[in-house]
Short mmCIF file of C-alpha atoms in Angstrom, two decimals:
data_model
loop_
_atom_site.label_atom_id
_atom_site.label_comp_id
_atom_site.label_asym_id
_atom_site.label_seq_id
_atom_site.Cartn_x
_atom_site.Cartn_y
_atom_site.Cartn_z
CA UNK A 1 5.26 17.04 -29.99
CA UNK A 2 5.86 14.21 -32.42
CA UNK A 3 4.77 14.74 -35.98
CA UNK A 4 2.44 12.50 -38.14
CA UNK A 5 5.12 11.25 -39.86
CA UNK A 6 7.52 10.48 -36.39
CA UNK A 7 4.41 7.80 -35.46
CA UNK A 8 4.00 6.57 -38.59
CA UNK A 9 8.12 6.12 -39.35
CA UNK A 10 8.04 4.24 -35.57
CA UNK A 11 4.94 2.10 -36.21
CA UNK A 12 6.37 0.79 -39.26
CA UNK A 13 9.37 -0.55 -36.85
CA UNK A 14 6.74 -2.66 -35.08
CA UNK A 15 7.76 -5.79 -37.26
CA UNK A 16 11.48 -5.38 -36.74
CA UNK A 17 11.06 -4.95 -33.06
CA UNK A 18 9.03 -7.88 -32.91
CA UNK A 19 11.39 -10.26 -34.89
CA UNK A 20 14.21 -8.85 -32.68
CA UNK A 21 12.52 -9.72 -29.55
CA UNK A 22 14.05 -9.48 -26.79
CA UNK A 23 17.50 -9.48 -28.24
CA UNK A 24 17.31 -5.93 -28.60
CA UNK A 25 16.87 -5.24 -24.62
CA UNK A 26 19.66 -7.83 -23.71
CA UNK A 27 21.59 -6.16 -26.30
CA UNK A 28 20.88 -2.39 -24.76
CA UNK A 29 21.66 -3.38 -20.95
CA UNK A 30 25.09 -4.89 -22.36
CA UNK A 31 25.84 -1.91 -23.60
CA UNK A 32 24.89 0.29 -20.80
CA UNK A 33 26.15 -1.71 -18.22
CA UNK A 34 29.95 -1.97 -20.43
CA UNK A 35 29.82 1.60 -20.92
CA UNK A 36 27.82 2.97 -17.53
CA UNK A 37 29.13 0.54 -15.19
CA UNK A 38 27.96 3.10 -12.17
CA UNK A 39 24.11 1.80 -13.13
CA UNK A 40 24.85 -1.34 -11.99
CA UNK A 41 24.16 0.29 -8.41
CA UNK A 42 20.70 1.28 -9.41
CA UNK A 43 19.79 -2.09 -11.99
CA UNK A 44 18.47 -5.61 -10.14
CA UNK A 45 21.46 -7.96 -11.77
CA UNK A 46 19.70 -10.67 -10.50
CA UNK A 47 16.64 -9.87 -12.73
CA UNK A 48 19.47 -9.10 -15.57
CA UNK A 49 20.27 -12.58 -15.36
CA UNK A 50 17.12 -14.35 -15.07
CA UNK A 51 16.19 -12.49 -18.04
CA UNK A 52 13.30 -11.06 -16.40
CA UNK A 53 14.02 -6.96 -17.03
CA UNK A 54 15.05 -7.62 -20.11
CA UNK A 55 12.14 -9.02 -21.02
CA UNK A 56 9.94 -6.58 -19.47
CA UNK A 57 11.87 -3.40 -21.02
CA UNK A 58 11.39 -5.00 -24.51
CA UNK A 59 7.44 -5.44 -23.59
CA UNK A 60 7.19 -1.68 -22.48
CA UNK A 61 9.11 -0.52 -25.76
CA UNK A 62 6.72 -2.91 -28.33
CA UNK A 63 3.38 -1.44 -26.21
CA UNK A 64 4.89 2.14 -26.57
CA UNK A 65 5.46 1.62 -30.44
CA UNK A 66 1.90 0.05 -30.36
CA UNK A 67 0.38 2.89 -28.29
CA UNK A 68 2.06 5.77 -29.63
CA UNK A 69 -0.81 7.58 -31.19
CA UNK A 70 -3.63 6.41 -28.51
CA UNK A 71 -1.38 7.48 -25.19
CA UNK A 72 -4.03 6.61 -22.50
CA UNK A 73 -4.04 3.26 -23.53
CA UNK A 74 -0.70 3.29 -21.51
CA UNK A 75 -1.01 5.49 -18.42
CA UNK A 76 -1.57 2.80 -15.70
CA UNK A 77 1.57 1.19 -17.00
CA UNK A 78 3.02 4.63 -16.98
CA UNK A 79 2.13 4.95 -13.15
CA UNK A 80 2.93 1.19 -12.67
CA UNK A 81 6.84 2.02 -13.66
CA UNK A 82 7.09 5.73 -12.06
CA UNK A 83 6.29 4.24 -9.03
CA UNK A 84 8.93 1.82 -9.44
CA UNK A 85 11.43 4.22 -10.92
CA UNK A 86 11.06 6.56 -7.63
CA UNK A 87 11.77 3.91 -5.16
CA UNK A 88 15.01 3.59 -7.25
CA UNK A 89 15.55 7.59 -7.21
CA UNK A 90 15.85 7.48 -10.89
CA UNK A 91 17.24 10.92 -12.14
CA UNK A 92 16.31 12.69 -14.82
CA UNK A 93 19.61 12.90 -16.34
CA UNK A 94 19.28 8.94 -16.23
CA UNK A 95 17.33 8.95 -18.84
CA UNK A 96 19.66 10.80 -21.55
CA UNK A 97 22.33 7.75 -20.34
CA UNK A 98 19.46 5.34 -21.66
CA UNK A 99 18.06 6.93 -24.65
CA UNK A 100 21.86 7.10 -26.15
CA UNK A 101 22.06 3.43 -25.59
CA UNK A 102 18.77 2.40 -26.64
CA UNK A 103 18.91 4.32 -30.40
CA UNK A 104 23.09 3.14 -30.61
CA UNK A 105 21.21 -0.73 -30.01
CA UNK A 106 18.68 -0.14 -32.64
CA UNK A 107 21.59 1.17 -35.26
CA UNK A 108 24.20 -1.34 -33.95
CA UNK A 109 21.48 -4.16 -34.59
CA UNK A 110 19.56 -2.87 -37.72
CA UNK A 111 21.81 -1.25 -39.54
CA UNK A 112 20.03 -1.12 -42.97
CA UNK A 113 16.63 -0.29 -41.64
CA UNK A 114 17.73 2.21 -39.07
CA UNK A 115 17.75 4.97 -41.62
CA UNK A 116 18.43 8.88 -41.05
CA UNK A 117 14.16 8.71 -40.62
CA UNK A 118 13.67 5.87 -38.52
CA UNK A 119 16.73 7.63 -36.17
CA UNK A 120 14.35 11.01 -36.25
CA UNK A 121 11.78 9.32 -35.23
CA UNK A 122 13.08 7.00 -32.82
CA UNK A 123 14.80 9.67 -31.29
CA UNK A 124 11.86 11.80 -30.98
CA UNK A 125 9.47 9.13 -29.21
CA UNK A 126 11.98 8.14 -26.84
CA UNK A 127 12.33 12.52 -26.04
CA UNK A 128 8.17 12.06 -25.59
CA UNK A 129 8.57 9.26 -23.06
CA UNK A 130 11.28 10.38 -21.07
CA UNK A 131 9.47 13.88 -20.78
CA UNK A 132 6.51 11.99 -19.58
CA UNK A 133 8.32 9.93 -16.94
CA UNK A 134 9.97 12.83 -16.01
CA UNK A 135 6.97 14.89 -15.64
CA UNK A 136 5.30 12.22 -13.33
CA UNK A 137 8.23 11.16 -11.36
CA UNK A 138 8.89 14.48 -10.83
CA UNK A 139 5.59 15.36 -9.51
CA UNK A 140 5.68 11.95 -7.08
CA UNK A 141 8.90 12.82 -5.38
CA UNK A 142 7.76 16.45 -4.65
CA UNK A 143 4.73 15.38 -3.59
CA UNK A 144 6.18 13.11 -1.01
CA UNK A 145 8.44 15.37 0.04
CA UNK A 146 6.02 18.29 0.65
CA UNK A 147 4.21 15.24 3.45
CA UNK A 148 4.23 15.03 6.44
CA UNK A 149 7.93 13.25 7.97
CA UNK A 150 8.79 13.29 3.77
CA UNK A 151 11.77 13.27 2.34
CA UNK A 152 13.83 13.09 -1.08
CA UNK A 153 16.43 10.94 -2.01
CA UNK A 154 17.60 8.22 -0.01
CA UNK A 155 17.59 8.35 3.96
CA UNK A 156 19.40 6.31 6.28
CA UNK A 157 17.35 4.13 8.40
CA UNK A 158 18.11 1.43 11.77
CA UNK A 159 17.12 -1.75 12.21
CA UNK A 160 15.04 -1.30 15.50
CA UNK A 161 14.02 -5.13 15.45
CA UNK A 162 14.26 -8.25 13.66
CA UNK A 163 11.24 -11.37 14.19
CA UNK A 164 10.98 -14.49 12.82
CA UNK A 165 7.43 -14.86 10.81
CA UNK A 166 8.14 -18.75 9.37
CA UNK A 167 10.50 -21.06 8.09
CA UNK A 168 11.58 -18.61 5.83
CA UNK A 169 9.76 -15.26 6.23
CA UNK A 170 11.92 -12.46 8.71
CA UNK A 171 10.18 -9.09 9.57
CA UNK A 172 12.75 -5.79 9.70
CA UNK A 173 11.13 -2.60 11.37
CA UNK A 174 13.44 0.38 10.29
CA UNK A 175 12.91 3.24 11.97
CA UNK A 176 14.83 6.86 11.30
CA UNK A 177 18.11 7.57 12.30
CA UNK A 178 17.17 11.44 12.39
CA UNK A 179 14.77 10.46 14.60
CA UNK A 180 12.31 12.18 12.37
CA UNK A 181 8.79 10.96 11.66
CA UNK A 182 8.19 8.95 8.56
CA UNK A 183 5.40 9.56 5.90
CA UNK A 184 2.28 7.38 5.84
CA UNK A 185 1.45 5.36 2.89
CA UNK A 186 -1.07 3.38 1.37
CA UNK A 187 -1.49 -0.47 2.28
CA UNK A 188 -0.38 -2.23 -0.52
CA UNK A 189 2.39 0.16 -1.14
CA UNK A 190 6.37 -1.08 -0.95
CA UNK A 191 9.39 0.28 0.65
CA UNK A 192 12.81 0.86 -1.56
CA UNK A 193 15.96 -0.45 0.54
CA UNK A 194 19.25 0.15 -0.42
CA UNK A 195 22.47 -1.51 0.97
CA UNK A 196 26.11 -2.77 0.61
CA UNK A 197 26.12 -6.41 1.13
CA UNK A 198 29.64 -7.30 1.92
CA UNK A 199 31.87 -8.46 -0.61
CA UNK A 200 29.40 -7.18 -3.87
CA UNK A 201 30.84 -5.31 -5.98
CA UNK A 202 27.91 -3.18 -6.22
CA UNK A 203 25.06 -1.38 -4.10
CA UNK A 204 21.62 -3.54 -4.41
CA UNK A 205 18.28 -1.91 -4.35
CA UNK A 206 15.37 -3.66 -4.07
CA UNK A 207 11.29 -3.47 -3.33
CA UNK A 208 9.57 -4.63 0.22
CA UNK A 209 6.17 -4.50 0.82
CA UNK A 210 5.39 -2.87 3.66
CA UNK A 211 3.52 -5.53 6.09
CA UNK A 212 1.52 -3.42 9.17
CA UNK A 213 -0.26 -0.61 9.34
CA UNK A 214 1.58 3.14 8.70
CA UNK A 215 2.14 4.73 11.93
CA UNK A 216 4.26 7.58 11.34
CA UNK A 217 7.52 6.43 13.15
CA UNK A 218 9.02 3.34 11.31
CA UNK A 219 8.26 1.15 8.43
CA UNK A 220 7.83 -2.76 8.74
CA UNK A 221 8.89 -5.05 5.83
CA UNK A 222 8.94 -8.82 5.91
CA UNK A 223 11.02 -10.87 3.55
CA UNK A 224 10.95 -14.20 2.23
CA UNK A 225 14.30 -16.03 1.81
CA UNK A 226 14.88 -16.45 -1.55
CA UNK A 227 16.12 -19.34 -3.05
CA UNK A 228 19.46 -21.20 -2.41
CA UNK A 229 23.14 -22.00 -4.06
CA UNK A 230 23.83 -19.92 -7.03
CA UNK A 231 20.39 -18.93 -7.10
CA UNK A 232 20.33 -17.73 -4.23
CA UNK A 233 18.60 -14.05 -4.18
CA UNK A 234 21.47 -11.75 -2.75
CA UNK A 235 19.50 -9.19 -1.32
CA UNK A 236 17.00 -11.56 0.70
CA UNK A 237 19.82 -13.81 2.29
CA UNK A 238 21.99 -11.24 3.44
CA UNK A 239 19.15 -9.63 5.13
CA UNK A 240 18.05 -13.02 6.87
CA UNK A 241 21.87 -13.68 7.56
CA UNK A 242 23.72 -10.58 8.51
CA UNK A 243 21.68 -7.97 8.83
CA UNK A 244 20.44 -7.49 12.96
CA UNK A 245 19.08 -4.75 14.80
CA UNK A 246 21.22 -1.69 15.01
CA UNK A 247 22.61 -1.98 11.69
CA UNK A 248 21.71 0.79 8.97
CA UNK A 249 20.05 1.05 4.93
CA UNK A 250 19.21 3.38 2.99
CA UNK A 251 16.03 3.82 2.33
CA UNK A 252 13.47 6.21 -0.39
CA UNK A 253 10.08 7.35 0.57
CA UNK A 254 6.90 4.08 0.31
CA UNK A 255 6.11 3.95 -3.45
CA UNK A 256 3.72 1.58 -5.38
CA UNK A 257 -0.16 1.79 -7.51
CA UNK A 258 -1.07 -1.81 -5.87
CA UNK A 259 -3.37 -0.15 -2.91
CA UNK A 260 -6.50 -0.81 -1.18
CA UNK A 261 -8.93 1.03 -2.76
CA UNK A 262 -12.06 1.82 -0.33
CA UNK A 263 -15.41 1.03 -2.59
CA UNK A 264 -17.04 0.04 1.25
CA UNK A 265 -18.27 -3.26 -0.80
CA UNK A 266 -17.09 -6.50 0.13
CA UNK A 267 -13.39 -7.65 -0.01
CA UNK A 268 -11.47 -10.68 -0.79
CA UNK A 269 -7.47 -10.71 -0.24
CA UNK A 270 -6.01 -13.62 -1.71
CA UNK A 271 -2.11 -14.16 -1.82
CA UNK A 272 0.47 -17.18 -2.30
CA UNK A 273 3.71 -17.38 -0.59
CA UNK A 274 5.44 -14.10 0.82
CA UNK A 275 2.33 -12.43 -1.33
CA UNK A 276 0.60 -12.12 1.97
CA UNK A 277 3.19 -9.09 2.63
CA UNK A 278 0.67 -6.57 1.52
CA UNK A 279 -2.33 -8.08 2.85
CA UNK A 280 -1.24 -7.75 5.93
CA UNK A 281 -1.11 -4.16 5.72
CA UNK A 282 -4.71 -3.98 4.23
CA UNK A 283 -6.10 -6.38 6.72
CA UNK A 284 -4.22 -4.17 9.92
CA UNK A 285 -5.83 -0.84 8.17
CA UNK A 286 -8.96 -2.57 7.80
CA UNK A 287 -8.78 -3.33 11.01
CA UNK A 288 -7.54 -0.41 12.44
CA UNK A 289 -10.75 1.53 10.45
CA UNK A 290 -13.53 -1.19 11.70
CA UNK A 291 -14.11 -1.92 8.03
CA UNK A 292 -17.73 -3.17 8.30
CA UNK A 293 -17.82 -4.83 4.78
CA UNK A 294 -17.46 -8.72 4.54
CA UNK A 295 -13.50 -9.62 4.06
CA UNK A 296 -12.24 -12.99 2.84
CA UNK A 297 -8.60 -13.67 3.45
CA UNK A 298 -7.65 -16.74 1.15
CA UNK A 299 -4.02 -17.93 1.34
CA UNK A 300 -1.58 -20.44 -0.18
CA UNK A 301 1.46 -21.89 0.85
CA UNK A 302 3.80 -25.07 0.82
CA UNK A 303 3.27 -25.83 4.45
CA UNK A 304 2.45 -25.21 7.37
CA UNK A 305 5.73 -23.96 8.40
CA UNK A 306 6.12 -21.32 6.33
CA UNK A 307 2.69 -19.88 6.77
CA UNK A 308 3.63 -16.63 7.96
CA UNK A 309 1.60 -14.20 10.46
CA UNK A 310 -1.22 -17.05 10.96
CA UNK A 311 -2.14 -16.47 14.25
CA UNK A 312 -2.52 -12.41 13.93
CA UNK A 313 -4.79 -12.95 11.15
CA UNK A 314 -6.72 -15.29 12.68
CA UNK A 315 -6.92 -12.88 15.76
CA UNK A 316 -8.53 -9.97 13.19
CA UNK A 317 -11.77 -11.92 13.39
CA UNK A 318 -12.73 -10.60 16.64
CA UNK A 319 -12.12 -6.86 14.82
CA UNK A 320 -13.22 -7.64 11.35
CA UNK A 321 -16.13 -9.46 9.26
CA UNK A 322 -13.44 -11.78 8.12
CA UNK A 323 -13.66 -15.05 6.98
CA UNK A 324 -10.28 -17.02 6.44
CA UNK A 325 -9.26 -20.04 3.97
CA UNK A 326 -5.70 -21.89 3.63
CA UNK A 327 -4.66 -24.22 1.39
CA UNK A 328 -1.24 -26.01 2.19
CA UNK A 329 -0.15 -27.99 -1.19
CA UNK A 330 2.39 -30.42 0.44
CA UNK A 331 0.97 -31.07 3.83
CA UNK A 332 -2.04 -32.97 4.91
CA UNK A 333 -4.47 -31.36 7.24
CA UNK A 334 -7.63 -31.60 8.55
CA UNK A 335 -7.79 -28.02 10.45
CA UNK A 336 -10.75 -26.25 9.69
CA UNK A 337 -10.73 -23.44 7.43
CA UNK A 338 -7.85 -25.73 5.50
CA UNK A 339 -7.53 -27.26 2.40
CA UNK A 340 -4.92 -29.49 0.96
CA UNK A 341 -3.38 -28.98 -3.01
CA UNK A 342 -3.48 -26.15 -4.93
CA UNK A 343 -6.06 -23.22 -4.44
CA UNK A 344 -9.52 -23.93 -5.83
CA UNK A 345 -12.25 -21.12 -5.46
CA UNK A 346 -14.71 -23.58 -7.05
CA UNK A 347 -15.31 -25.49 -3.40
CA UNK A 348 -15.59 -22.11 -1.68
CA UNK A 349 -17.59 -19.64 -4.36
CA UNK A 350 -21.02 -19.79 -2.50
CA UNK A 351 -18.81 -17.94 0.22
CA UNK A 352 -17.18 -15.49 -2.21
CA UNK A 353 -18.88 -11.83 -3.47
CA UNK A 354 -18.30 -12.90 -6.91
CA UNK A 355 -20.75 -10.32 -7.84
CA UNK A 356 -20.13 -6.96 -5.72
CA UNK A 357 -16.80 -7.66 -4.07
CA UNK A 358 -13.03 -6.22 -5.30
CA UNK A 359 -10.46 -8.69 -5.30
CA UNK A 360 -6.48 -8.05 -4.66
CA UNK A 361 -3.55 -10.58 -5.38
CA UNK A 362 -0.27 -11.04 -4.97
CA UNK A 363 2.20 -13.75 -5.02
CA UNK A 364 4.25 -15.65 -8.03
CA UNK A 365 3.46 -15.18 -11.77
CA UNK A 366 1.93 -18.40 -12.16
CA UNK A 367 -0.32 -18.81 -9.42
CA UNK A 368 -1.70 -15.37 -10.10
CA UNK A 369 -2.43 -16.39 -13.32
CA UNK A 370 -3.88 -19.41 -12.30
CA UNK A 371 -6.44 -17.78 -9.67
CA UNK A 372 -7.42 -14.96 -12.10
CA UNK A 373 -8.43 -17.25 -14.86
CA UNK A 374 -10.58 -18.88 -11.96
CA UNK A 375 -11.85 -15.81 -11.18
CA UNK A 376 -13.08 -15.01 -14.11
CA UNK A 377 -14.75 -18.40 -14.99
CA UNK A 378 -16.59 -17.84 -11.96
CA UNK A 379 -18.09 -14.58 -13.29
CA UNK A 380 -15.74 -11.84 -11.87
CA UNK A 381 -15.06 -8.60 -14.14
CA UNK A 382 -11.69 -8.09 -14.62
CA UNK A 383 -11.76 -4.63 -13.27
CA UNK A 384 -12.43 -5.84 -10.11
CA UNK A 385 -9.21 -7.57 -9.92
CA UNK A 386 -5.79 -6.10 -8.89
CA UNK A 387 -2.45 -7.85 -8.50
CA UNK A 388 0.85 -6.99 -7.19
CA UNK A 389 3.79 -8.19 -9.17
CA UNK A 390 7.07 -8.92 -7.00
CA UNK A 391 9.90 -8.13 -9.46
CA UNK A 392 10.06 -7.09 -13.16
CA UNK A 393 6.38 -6.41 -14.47
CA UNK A 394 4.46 -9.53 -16.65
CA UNK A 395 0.77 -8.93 -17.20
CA UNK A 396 -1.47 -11.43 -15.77
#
């Protein structure tokens, strides 16, 4: 339990941290990584690179320091990152490797403010936060366990197939090698796949979305090629280019808070890009349920070509209340239901239920940002908006 004086002693940091910035979290994964070079099988580098954990870590530490005395302010973030942490397998022991490194940054870059006090206290809210990570991480990989066709730590799946969705979208069905059943998860929820790529010097770990309907024997992800040259994401080419049915990953139980939540009031999915991953796995369940509710599926892409699963979600109309909208910014087209540029609910908010309805996104940063601001011009409460983040958290 942290004393009065612990909160107050880390509060009064608040200043330092913020003048620091994110120098202090670029500084701590240095470390780590120099002196715990076996996390490098667990960390994204790509997102070490891009600057993108960093700058999320440093965000979670400031709102922490904010938060300290008021804890509830936090817990959906808390959830938010448990999730994420259990589709790594993060270990509890993990986290005495990263509270030594985080309290040797803070002395190594403040050395005349990090006093014997601001050490103490340091020391003890980082204790707090692991404990509560622990606690809740804990609790998720028991509880998944204790499931039907559950399991702990990683298992080895096979690729059983391998489709073509688009120009640049590939869906992967994995399926036990133990010939086991799999546990069911939520639509909306992601899949943590581990593998080797040949030639890295490390393992790579990273975060699917799982794209049908859970059926209790495999797990279907569908991933966007990500970008090219020496940006090229190494996870998402060497599954488009050398990963093919029969091969084998690793893979941890479905994980993820971004899930349909069933309110039976009217629902509008709207994605851009390779965001449509976990809509399809609403819109199957939906589906699959005979969801009587009105559904709007709005979606945004470059082209035509790389709009992914069009045709199935077209076909859901003849199962659903669904209404469907596309807009395709660098093609012309005069297809009904289409509209050319970026995505503008304006033209289409007579059809929307901007009053009763929940609305889920996902896709990049910027375009969710973009459609929630829209959103809430148009009269939408923000609680009745949730978003999916591919990659290191932002809020948007």
């Amino acid at each position: 339990m942290l004393s009065q004086q612990h909160i107050d002693t880390v509060k009064a940091t608040i200043p330092l941290l913020a003048s620091a910035g994110t120098a202090i979290t670029e500084h701590f994964y240095q470390r780590m990584f120099s002196h715990n070079p076996e996390l490098k099988d667990v960390f994204n580098m790509t997102h070490q690179r891009t600057g993108g954990q960093p700058a999320a870590l440093f965000n979670a530490i400031a709102a922490y320091a904010t938060h300290i005395d008021n804890l509830e302010v936090l817990t959906s973030a808390v959830m938010r990152i448990a999730h994420k942490h259990t589709s790594f397998n993060i270990q509890p022991n993990q986290y005495d490797i990263v509270g030594h490194h985080l309290i040797e940054t803070l002395r190594e870059l403040a050395p005349d403010a990090f006093t014997q006090d601001v050490e103490e206290a340091w020391g003890a809210a980082y204790g707090q936060l692991a404990g509560i990570f622990i606690k809740v991480e804990g609790d998720l990989y028991a509880e998944r366990a204790a499931q039907l066709g559950g399991w702990k730590d990683f298992r080895r799946f096979r690729v059983a197939s391998k489709t073509p969705e688009s120009d640049l979208v590939t869906s992967f069905v994995f399926e036990p090698v133990d010939g086991g059943a799999v546990i069911d998860y939520q639509p909306g929820q992601y899949l943590g796949v581990k593998l080797h790529p040949k030639g890295n010097e490390f393992d790579e770990i990273r975060q699917y979305s799982l794209s049908t309907t859970p059926n209790g024997k495999n797990y279907r992800i569908s991933v966007k090629r990500e970008g090219a040259g020496d940006i090229a994401g190494v996870m998402s080419n060497y599954l488009h280019d050398h990963l093919n049915v029969g091969d084998e990953v690793d893979a941890m139980p479905p994980a993820g808070d971004f899930v349909f939540q069933d309110k039976q009031t009217p629902v509008v999915l709207i994605s851009g890009g390779v965001g449509l991953t976990p809509m399809q796995a609403i819109l199957n369940t939906l589906a699959k349920q005979q969801y009587r509710q009105p559904v709007s599926y709005l979606h945004a892409c470059a082209q035509p070509s790389q709009h992914s699963f069009k045709d199935h979600v077209n076909s859901l109309k003849d199962q659903l209340n669904l209404s469907v909208h596309t807009w395709y910014e660098q093609a012309d087209s005069a297809e009904e239901g289409v509209s050319n540029g970026m995505m503008q609910l304006e033209a289409i908010k007579d059809s929307l239920p901007l009053t009763n309805g929940e609305f889920y996104l996902c896709g990049p940063v910027g375009f969710m940002m973009f459609v929630k601001q829209q959103l809430l011009t148009l009269g939408v409460e923000a609680d009745r908006i949730h978003y999916e983040l591919f990659g290191p958290h932002q809020d948007v």
